[in-house]
Coordinates of C-alpha atoms in Angstrom, one line a residue:
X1 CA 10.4 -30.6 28.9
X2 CA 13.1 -27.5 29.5
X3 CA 16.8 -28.7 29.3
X4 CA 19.3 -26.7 31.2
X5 CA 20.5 -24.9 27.6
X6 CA 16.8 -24.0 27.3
X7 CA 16.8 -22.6 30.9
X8 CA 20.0 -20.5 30.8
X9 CA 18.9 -19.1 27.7
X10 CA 15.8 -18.0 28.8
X11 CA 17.1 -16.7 31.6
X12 CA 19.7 -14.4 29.8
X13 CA 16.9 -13.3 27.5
X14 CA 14.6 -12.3 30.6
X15 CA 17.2 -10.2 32.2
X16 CA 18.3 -8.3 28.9
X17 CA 15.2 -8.1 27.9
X18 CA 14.2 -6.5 31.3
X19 CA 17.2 -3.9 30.7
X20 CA 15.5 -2.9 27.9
X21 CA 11.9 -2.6 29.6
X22 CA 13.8 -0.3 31.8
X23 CA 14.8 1.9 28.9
X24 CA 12.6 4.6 29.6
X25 CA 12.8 5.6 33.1
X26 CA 15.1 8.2 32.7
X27 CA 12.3 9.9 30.3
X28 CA 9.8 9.5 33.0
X29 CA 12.5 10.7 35.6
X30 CA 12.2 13.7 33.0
X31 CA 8.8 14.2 33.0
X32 CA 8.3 14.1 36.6
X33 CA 11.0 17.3 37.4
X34 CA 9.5 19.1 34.8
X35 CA 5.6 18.1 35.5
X36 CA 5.0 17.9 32.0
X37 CA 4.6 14.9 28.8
X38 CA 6.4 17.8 27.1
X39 CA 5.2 16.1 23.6
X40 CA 6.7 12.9 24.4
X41 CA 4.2 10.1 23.0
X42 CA 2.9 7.4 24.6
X43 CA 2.1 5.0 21.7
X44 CA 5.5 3.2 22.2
X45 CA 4.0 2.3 26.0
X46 CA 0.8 1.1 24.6
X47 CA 1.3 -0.9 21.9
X48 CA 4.3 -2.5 24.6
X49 CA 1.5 -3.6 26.5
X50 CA 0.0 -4.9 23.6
X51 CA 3.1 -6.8 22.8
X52 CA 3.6 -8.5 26.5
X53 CA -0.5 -9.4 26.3
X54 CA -0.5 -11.1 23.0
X55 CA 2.7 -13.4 24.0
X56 CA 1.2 -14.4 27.4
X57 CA -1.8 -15.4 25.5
X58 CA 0.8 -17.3 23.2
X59 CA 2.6 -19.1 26.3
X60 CA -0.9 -20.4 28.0
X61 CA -1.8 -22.2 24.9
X62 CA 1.7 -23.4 25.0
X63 CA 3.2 -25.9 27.7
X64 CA 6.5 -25.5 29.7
X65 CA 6.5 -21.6 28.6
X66 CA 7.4 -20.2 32.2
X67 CA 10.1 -17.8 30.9
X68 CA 8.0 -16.3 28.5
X69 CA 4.9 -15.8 30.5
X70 CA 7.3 -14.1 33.6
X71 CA 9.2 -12.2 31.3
X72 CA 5.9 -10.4 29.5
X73 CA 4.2 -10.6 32.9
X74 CA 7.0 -7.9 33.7
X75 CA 6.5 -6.2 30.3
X76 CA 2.9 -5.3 30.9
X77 CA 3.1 -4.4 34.8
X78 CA 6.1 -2.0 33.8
X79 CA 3.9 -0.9 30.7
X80 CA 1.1 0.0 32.7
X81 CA 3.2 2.0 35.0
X82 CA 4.7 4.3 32.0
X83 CA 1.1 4.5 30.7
X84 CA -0.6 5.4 34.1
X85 CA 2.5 7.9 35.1
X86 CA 2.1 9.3 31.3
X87 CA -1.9 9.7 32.0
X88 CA -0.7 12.0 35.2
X89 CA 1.3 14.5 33.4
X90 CA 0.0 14.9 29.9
X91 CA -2.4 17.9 28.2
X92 CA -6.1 16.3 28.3
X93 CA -6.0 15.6 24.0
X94 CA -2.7 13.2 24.7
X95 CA -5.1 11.7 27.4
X96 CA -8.0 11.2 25.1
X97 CA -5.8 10.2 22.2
X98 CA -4.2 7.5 24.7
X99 CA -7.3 6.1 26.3
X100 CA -8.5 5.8 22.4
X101 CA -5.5 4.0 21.4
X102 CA -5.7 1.7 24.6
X103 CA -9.3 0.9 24.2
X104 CA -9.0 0.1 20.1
X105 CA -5.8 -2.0 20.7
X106 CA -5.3 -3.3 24.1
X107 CA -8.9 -4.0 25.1
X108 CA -11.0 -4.5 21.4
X109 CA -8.0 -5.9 19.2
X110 CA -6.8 -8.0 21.9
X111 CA -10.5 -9.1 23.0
X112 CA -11.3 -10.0 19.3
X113 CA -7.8 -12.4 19.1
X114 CA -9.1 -13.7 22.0
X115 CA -12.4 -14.5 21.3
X116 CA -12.1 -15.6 17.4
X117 CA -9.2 -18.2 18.3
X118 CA -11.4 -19.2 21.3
X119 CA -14.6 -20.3 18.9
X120 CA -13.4 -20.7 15.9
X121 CA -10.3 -23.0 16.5
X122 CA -8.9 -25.9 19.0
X123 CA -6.0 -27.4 20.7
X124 CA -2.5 -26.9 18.4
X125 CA -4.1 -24.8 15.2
X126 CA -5.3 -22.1 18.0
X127 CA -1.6 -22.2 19.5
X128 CA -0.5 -22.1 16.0
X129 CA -2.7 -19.3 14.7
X130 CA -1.7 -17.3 17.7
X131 CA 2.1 -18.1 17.2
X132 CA 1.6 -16.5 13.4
X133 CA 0.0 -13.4 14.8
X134 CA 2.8 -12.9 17.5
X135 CA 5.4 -13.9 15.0
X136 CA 4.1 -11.1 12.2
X137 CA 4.1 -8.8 14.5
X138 CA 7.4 -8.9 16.3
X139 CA 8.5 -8.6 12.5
X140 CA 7.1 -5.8 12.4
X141 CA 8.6 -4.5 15.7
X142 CA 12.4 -5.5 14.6
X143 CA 12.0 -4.2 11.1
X144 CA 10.3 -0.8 11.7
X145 CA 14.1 0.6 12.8
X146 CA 14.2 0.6 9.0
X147 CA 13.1 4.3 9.4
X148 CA 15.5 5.1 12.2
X149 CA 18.2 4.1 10.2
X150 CA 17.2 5.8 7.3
X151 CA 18.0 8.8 9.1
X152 CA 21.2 8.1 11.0
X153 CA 22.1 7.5 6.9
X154 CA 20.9 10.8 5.2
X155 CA 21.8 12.9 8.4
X156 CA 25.5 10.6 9.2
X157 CA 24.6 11.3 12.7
X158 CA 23.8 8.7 15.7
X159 CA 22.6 11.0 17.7
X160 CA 19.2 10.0 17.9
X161 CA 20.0 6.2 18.3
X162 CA 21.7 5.5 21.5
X163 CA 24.5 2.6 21.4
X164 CA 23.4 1.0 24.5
X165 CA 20.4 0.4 23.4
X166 CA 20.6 -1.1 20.1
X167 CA 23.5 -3.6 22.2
X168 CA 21.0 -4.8 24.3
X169 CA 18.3 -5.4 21.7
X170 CA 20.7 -7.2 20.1
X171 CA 21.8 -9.2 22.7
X172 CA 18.3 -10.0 23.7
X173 CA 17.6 -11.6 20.2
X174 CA 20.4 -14.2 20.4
X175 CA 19.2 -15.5 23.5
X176 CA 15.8 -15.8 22.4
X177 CA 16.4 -16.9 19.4
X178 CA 18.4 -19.8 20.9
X179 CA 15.6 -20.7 23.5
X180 CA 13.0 -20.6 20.6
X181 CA 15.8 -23.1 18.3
X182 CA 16.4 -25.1 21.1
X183 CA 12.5 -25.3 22.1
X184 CA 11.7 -25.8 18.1
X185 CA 9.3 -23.2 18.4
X186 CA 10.1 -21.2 15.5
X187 CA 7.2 -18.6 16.0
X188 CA 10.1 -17.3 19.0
X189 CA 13.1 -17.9 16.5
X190 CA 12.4 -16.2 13.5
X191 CA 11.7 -12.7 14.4
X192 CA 15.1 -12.6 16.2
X193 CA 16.8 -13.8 13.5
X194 CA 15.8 -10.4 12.0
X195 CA 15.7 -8.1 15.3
X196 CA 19.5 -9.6 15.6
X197 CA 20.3 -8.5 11.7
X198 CA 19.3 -5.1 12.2
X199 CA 20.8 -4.5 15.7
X200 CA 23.9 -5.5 14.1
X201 CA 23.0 -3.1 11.3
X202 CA 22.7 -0.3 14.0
X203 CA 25.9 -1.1 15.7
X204 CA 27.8 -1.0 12.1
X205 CA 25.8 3.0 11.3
X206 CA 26.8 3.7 15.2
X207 CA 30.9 3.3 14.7
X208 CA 30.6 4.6 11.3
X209 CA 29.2 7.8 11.8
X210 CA 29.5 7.9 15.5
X211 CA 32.8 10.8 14.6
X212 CA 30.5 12.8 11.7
X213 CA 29.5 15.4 14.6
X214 CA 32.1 16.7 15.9
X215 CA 33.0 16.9 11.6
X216 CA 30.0 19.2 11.6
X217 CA 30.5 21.1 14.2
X218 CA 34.0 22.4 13.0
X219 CA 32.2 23.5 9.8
X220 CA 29.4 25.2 11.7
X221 CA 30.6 28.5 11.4
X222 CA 30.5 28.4 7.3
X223 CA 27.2 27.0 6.8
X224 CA 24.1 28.5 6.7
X225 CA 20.7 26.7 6.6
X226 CA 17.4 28.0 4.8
X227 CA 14.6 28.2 8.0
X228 CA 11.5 26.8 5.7
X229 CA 13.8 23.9 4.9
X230 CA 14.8 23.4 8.5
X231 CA 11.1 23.3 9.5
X232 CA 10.3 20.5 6.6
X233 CA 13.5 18.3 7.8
X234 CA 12.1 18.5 11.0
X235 CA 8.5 17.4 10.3
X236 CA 9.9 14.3 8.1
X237 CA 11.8 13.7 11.1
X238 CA 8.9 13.2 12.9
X239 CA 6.6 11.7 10.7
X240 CA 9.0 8.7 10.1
X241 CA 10.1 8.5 14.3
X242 CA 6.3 8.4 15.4
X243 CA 5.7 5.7 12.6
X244 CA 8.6 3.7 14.0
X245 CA 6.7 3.9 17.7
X246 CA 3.7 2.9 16.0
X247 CA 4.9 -0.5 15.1
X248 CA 8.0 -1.0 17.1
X249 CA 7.6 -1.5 21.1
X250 CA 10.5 -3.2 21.8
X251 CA 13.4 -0.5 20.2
X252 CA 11.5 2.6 20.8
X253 CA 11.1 2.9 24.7
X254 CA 14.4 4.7 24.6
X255 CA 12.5 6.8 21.2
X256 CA 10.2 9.2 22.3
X257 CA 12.3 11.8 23.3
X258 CA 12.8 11.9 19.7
X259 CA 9.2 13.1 18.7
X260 CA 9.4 15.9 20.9
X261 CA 8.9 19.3 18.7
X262 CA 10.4 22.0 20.6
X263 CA 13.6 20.6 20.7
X264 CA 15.1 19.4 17.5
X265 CA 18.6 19.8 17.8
X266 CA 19.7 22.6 14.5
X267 CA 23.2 20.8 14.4
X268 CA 21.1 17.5 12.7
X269 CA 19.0 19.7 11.0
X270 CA 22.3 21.3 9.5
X271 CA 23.9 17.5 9.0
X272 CA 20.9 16.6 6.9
X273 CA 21.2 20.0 4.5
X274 CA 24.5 19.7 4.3
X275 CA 23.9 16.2 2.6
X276 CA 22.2 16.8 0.1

């Protein structure tokens, strides 16, 4: 039975945790003016979607789990809305390589979940085996920042990892890490234990470097940066942003503007060369 503590703290974490469904919109607002995905990726969307799926299936098997059903019942309507709007506006390849990515993960990996706890297990072990698989995988969502911060480190720029954000996130897992305590469902609590750590983390890089560009950009004028270094910086930029979407749909809703190739700002290309 939900106590009142239980309640308010699910509560708090559905409404921050809406805030940061609602991340993206500007993006979209983006896309729309300009017609155009302009590069922008949609894996953060889908795997979101496969997030919210796989912990509704977790809260049917559960009892009392209201909060958490409402809450990811939100998560994949607004999902579905980025992917759809994304469908509208991007080059026919990003369309294929989407409907690929949504048929492997949201309709096969989720069917197979599905179906293999169905047969092969009852009652608590199937709740159980499902609480593992959501609580490996919202590991991996809280720790895949790893490779964001790498970044804000080597470049001492926070440009790329908005404040806001990385607040709310963290925000979001205290309260759900407190309904999971309170509840003793530890497949909840864990993860935020973690996704609370590194928003923390995030918060510490932000104030410490959050003064390093306007640094640079007094020593603009004397530096001068090598153009087939730039264009490796940028790809390893890339490579380790699209990896964090891959595995991270909670923090990277706000991201894919990052992954966008034709427009890397020079002044963090020049922040990382100047740091090594």
């Amino acid at each position: 039975m939900m106590s009142y503590l239980d309640l308010i703290f699910g509560l708090l974490g559905n409404f921050v945790s809406l805030m940061v469904f609602l991340a993206p919109v500007p993006t979209f607002i983006q896309i729309y003016k300009k017609k155009s995905t302009e590069g922008f990726q949609s894996v953060p969307y889908v795997v979101g979607l496969f997030s919210a799926m796989l912990w509704i299936y977790y809260a049917l098997l559960k009892t009392d789990t209201t909060l958490l059903i409402t809450i990811n019942s939100v998560g994949c309507f607004v999902h579905t809305a980025y992917i759809s709007f994304y469908l509208c506006y991007a080059p026919k390849s990003a369309r294929l390589q989407t409907g690929m990515l949504i048929l492997l993960l949201n309709i096969i990996g989720m069917s197979l979940i599905v179906v293999l706890t169905y047969f092969l297990a009852d009652g608590s072990t199937r709740g159980n085996i499902v609480g593992w698989i959501c609580l490996i995988f919202s590991l991996c969502v809280f720790v895949a920042p790893l490779f964001i911060l790498r970044q804000v480190i080597r470049t001492k720029s926070v440009e790329y990892m908005p404040f806001l954000l990385s607040l709310f996130l963290t925000i979001s897992a205290v309260m759900w890490f407190f309904y999971g305590l309170l509840r003793k469902d530890y497949n909840i609590a864990i993860p935020n234990v973690v996704g609370f750590t590194f928003g923390v983390i995030q918060m510490v890089l932000y104030v410490i470097y959050k003064g390093a560009k306007k640094a640079m950009e007094e020593r603009l004028p004397e530096i001068q940066v090598d153009a087939q270094k730039n264009s490796e910086i940028r790809e390893q930029i890339i490579d380790a942003v699209t990896l964090s979407a891959l595995v991270c749909p909670e923090i990277v809703p706000a991201l894919p503007q990052l992954v966008r190739r034709d427009n890397f700002d020079l002044q963090n290309e020049i922040n990382i060369a100047t740091s090594t």
